Amino acid sequence: MKSTSESSKPGTHRKWKSYAAAAAAVAATAVVGARAVDADSAWYKALDKPQWQPPSWAFGVVWTPLYASVAWAAGRGLSRARGSERSRLAAGVGVNLVLNAAWNQLFFRRRSPQAGLAGTLLLDVSNVHLIRRMAATDRAAAAALTPYAAWCLFATALNVSLVRRNPRRRDHL
């Protein structure tokens, strides 16, 4: 006799695969991005930073729940989307995560606030696109992405400030 538990309902396997894939993609993004960050480098320490920049330790504290919310939202959205909408949503999530990890590479690895600014602006555009696409599938998932998008806008403002305070700053110390 079949059980009527949650695990035997049609679509449950697909749902958990969506959440697992989203969590794995977000975790990979976090690892790739974190590997590029070197807040203790002489180059980064020498940058003229605004007083309103949070301390370095705060970024990990903020990003951890933001990444969790992105994973949850992506898993929920992907588990509810069907057909070509699911494919477009998966592509949107993928592009967004690549842009997210790319910022660290552009800013820290290239030691270029200017390149970082270009990357964060692209990420902001991707966030708007992803939230709109997610809202078409699931409003709760789209709402869960708004703190992430807001933090990215804050990061963009910080990056703008760094570019203004450090014109042409690209040293290889």
mmCIF file of C-alpha atoms in Angstrom, residues 22-172:
data_model
loop_
_atom_site.group_PDB
_atom_site.id
_atom_site.type_symbol
_atom_site.label_atom_id
_atom_site.label_comp_id
_atom_site.label_asym_id
_atom_site.label_seq_id
_atom_site.Cartn_x
_atom_site.Cartn_y
_atom_site.Cartn_z
ATOM 1 C CA ALA A 22 19.662 25.860 -6.211
ATOM 2 C CA ALA A 23 21.493 25.317 -2.922
ATOM 3 C CA ALA A 24 24.458 23.723 -4.730
ATOM 4 C CA ALA A 25 24.649 26.570 -7.252
ATOM 5 C CA VAL A 26 24.492 29.219 -4.537
ATOM 6 C CA ALA A 27 27.085 27.405 -2.419
ATOM 7 C CA ALA A 28 29.419 27.193 -5.429
ATOM 8 C CA THR A 29 28.923 30.917 -6.019
ATOM 9 C CA ALA A 30 29.781 31.695 -2.409
ATOM 10 C CA VAL A 31 32.937 29.569 -2.531
ATOM 11 C CA VAL A 32 34.164 30.970 -5.857
ATOM 12 C CA GLY A 33 33.443 34.520 -4.751
ATOM 13 C CA ALA A 34 35.025 34.124 -1.328
ATOM 14 C CA ARG A 35 38.219 32.671 -2.789
ATOM 15 C CA ALA A 36 38.844 35.924 -4.662
ATOM 16 C CA VAL A 37 38.387 38.207 -1.652
ATOM 17 C CA ASP A 38 41.514 39.416 0.096
ATOM 18 C CA ALA A 39 40.452 42.151 2.497
ATOM 19 C CA ASP A 40 43.859 41.903 4.188
ATOM 20 C CA SER A 41 45.864 42.708 1.064
ATOM 21 C CA ALA A 42 48.048 45.808 1.020
ATOM 22 C CA TRP A 43 46.145 46.970 -2.077
ATOM 23 C CA TYR A 44 42.745 46.796 -0.396
ATOM 24 C CA LYS A 45 43.963 48.298 2.868
ATOM 25 C CA ALA A 46 45.454 51.227 0.936
ATOM 26 C CA LEU A 47 42.123 52.137 -0.690
ATOM 27 C CA ASP A 48 40.490 55.322 0.551
ATOM 28 C CA LYS A 49 37.188 54.019 1.942
ATOM 29 C CA PRO A 50 34.130 55.965 3.083
ATOM 30 C CA GLN A 51 33.317 56.116 6.793
ATOM 31 C CA TRP A 52 30.003 54.393 6.171
ATOM 32 C CA GLN A 53 31.643 51.223 4.825
ATOM 33 C CA PRO A 54 30.870 48.304 7.146
ATOM 34 C CA PRO A 55 33.808 46.480 8.755
ATOM 35 C CA SER A 56 35.182 43.534 6.764
ATOM 36 C CA TRP A 57 33.674 40.934 9.130
ATOM 37 C CA ALA A 58 30.164 42.297 8.490
ATOM 38 C CA PHE A 59 30.162 41.163 4.875
ATOM 39 C CA GLY A 60 30.243 37.465 5.803
ATOM 40 C CA VAL A 61 27.546 38.019 8.412
ATOM 41 C CA VAL A 62 25.301 39.675 5.822
ATOM 42 C CA TRP A 63 26.025 37.393 2.878
ATOM 43 C CA THR A 64 25.283 34.139 4.702
ATOM 44 C CA PRO A 65 21.530 34.733 5.171
ATOM 45 C CA LEU A 66 21.309 36.489 1.800
ATOM 46 C CA TYR A 67 22.728 33.435 0.038
ATOM 47 C CA ALA A 68 20.308 31.237 1.993
ATOM 48 C CA SER A 69 17.382 33.381 0.822
ATOM 49 C CA VAL A 70 18.594 33.244 -2.783
ATOM 50 C CA ALA A 71 18.858 29.449 -2.593
ATOM 51 C CA TRP A 72 15.373 29.170 -1.083
ATOM 52 C CA ALA A 73 13.848 31.562 -3.629
ATOM 53 C CA ALA A 74 15.531 29.862 -6.573
ATOM 54 C CA GLY A 75 14.511 26.402 -5.355
ATOM 55 C CA ARG A 76 10.922 27.483 -4.790
ATOM 56 C CA GLY A 77 10.675 29.301 -8.118
ATOM 57 C CA LEU A 78 12.249 26.470 -10.088
ATOM 58 C CA SER A 79 10.029 23.866 -8.416
ATOM 59 C CA ARG A 80 6.923 25.811 -9.434
ATOM 60 C CA ALA A 81 7.890 26.897 -12.944
ATOM 61 C CA ARG A 82 7.107 24.670 -15.889
ATOM 62 C CA GLY A 83 8.391 24.220 -19.429
ATOM 63 C CA SER A 84 10.172 27.087 -21.107
ATOM 64 C CA GLU A 85 9.492 29.392 -18.156
ATOM 65 C CA ARG A 86 11.462 27.017 -15.942
ATOM 66 C CA SER A 87 14.354 27.049 -18.423
ATOM 67 C CA ARG A 88 14.341 30.860 -18.606
ATOM 68 C CA LEU A 89 14.166 31.132 -14.826
ATOM 69 C CA ALA A 90 17.071 28.677 -14.414
ATOM 70 C CA ALA A 91 19.093 30.693 -16.934
ATOM 71 C CA GLY A 92 18.285 33.908 -15.067
ATOM 72 C CA VAL A 93 19.390 32.401 -11.756
ATOM 73 C CA GLY A 94 22.559 31.063 -13.379
ATOM 74 C CA VAL A 95 23.497 34.373 -14.974
ATOM 75 C CA ASN A 96 22.819 36.171 -11.704
ATOM 76 C CA LEU A 97 25.049 33.833 -9.723
ATOM 77 C CA VAL A 98 27.865 34.114 -12.269
ATOM 78 C CA LEU A 99 27.656 37.916 -12.057
ATOM 79 C CA ASN A 100 27.616 37.687 -8.264
ATOM 80 C CA ALA A 101 30.858 35.684 -8.139
ATOM 81 C CA ALA A 102 32.386 37.758 -10.941
ATOM 82 C CA TRP A 103 32.287 40.943 -8.866
ATOM 83 C CA ASN A 104 34.853 39.530 -6.434
ATOM 84 C CA GLN A 105 37.076 38.530 -9.324
ATOM 85 C CA LEU A 106 36.788 41.940 -10.967
ATOM 86 C CA PHE A 107 37.295 43.970 -7.819
ATOM 87 C CA PHE A 108 39.761 41.933 -5.751
ATOM 88 C CA ARG A 109 41.601 39.723 -8.257
ATOM 89 C CA ARG A 110 41.948 42.463 -10.857
ATOM 90 C CA ARG A 111 42.393 45.029 -8.090
ATOM 91 C CA SER A 112 40.080 47.321 -9.971
ATOM 92 C CA PRO A 113 37.244 49.266 -8.356
ATOM 93 C CA GLN A 114 36.288 50.387 -11.881
ATOM 94 C CA ALA A 115 35.904 46.816 -13.139
ATOM 95 C CA GLY A 116 34.046 45.970 -9.931
ATOM 96 C CA LEU A 117 31.643 48.826 -10.581
ATOM 97 C CA ALA A 118 30.890 47.537 -14.068
ATOM 98 C CA GLY A 119 30.252 44.097 -12.584
ATOM 99 C CA THR A 120 27.997 45.310 -9.799
ATOM 100 C CA LEU A 121 25.937 47.409 -12.201
ATOM 101 C CA LEU A 122 25.384 44.314 -14.342
ATOM 102 C CA LEU A 123 24.432 42.382 -11.206
ATOM 103 C CA ASP A 124 21.870 45.070 -10.281
ATOM 104 C CA VAL A 125 20.282 44.799 -13.737
ATOM 105 C CA SER A 126 20.267 41.018 -13.396
ATOM 106 C CA ASN A 127 18.611 41.296 -9.962
ATOM 107 C CA VAL A 128 15.746 43.380 -11.381
ATOM 108 C CA HIS A 129 15.322 40.930 -14.245
ATOM 109 C CA LEU A 130 15.436 37.922 -11.898
ATOM 110 C CA ILE A 131 12.910 39.382 -9.461
ATOM 111 C CA ARG A 132 10.509 40.188 -12.308
ATOM 112 C CA ARG A 133 10.851 36.723 -13.802
ATOM 113 C CA MET A 134 10.509 35.110 -10.362
ATOM 114 C CA ALA A 135 7.392 37.182 -9.598
ATOM 115 C CA ALA A 136 5.732 35.740 -12.701
ATOM 116 C CA THR A 137 6.241 32.278 -11.202
ATOM 117 C CA ASP A 138 6.003 32.833 -7.454
ATOM 118 C CA ARG A 139 5.551 36.126 -5.594
ATOM 119 C CA ALA A 140 6.909 34.789 -2.287
ATOM 120 C CA ALA A 141 10.129 33.694 -3.998
ATOM 121 C CA ALA A 142 10.435 37.099 -5.667
ATOM 122 C CA ALA A 143 9.902 38.846 -2.326
ATOM 123 C CA ALA A 144 12.632 36.704 -0.770
ATOM 124 C CA LEU A 145 15.076 38.102 -3.335
ATOM 125 C CA THR A 146 14.467 41.745 -2.404
ATOM 126 C CA PRO A 147 16.914 41.899 0.566
ATOM 127 C CA TYR A 148 19.601 40.443 -1.727
ATOM 128 C CA ALA A 149 18.870 43.051 -4.390
ATOM 129 C CA ALA A 150 18.844 45.817 -1.762
ATOM 130 C CA TRP A 151 22.230 44.727 -0.390
ATOM 131 C CA CYS A 152 23.619 44.605 -3.928
ATOM 132 C CA LEU A 153 22.428 48.200 -4.446
ATOM 133 C CA PHE A 154 24.204 49.166 -1.226
ATOM 134 C CA ALA A 155 27.327 47.412 -2.534
ATOM 135 C CA THR A 156 26.993 49.370 -5.777
ATOM 136 C CA ALA A 157 26.834 52.646 -3.845
ATOM 137 C CA LEU A 158 29.914 51.583 -1.894
ATOM 138 C CA ASN A 159 31.701 50.634 -5.107
ATOM 139 C CA VAL A 160 30.816 54.035 -6.649
ATOM 140 C CA SER A 161 32.319 55.715 -3.595
ATOM 141 C CA LEU A 162 35.492 53.645 -3.905
ATOM 142 C CA VAL A 163 35.859 54.549 -7.582
ATOM 143 C CA ARG A 164 35.421 58.247 -6.804
ATOM 144 C CA ARG A 165 37.848 58.162 -3.876
ATOM 145 C CA ASN A 166 40.435 56.041 -5.721
ATOM 146 C CA PRO A 167 40.585 57.192 -9.347
ATOM 147 C CA ARG A 168 42.611 54.876 -11.525
ATOM 148 C CA ARG A 169 43.571 52.802 -8.505
ATOM 149 C CA ARG A 170 44.872 49.510 -9.842
ATOM 150 C CA ASP A 171 48.085 48.618 -8.106
ATOM 151 C CA HIS A 172 49.798 45.285 -7.909
#
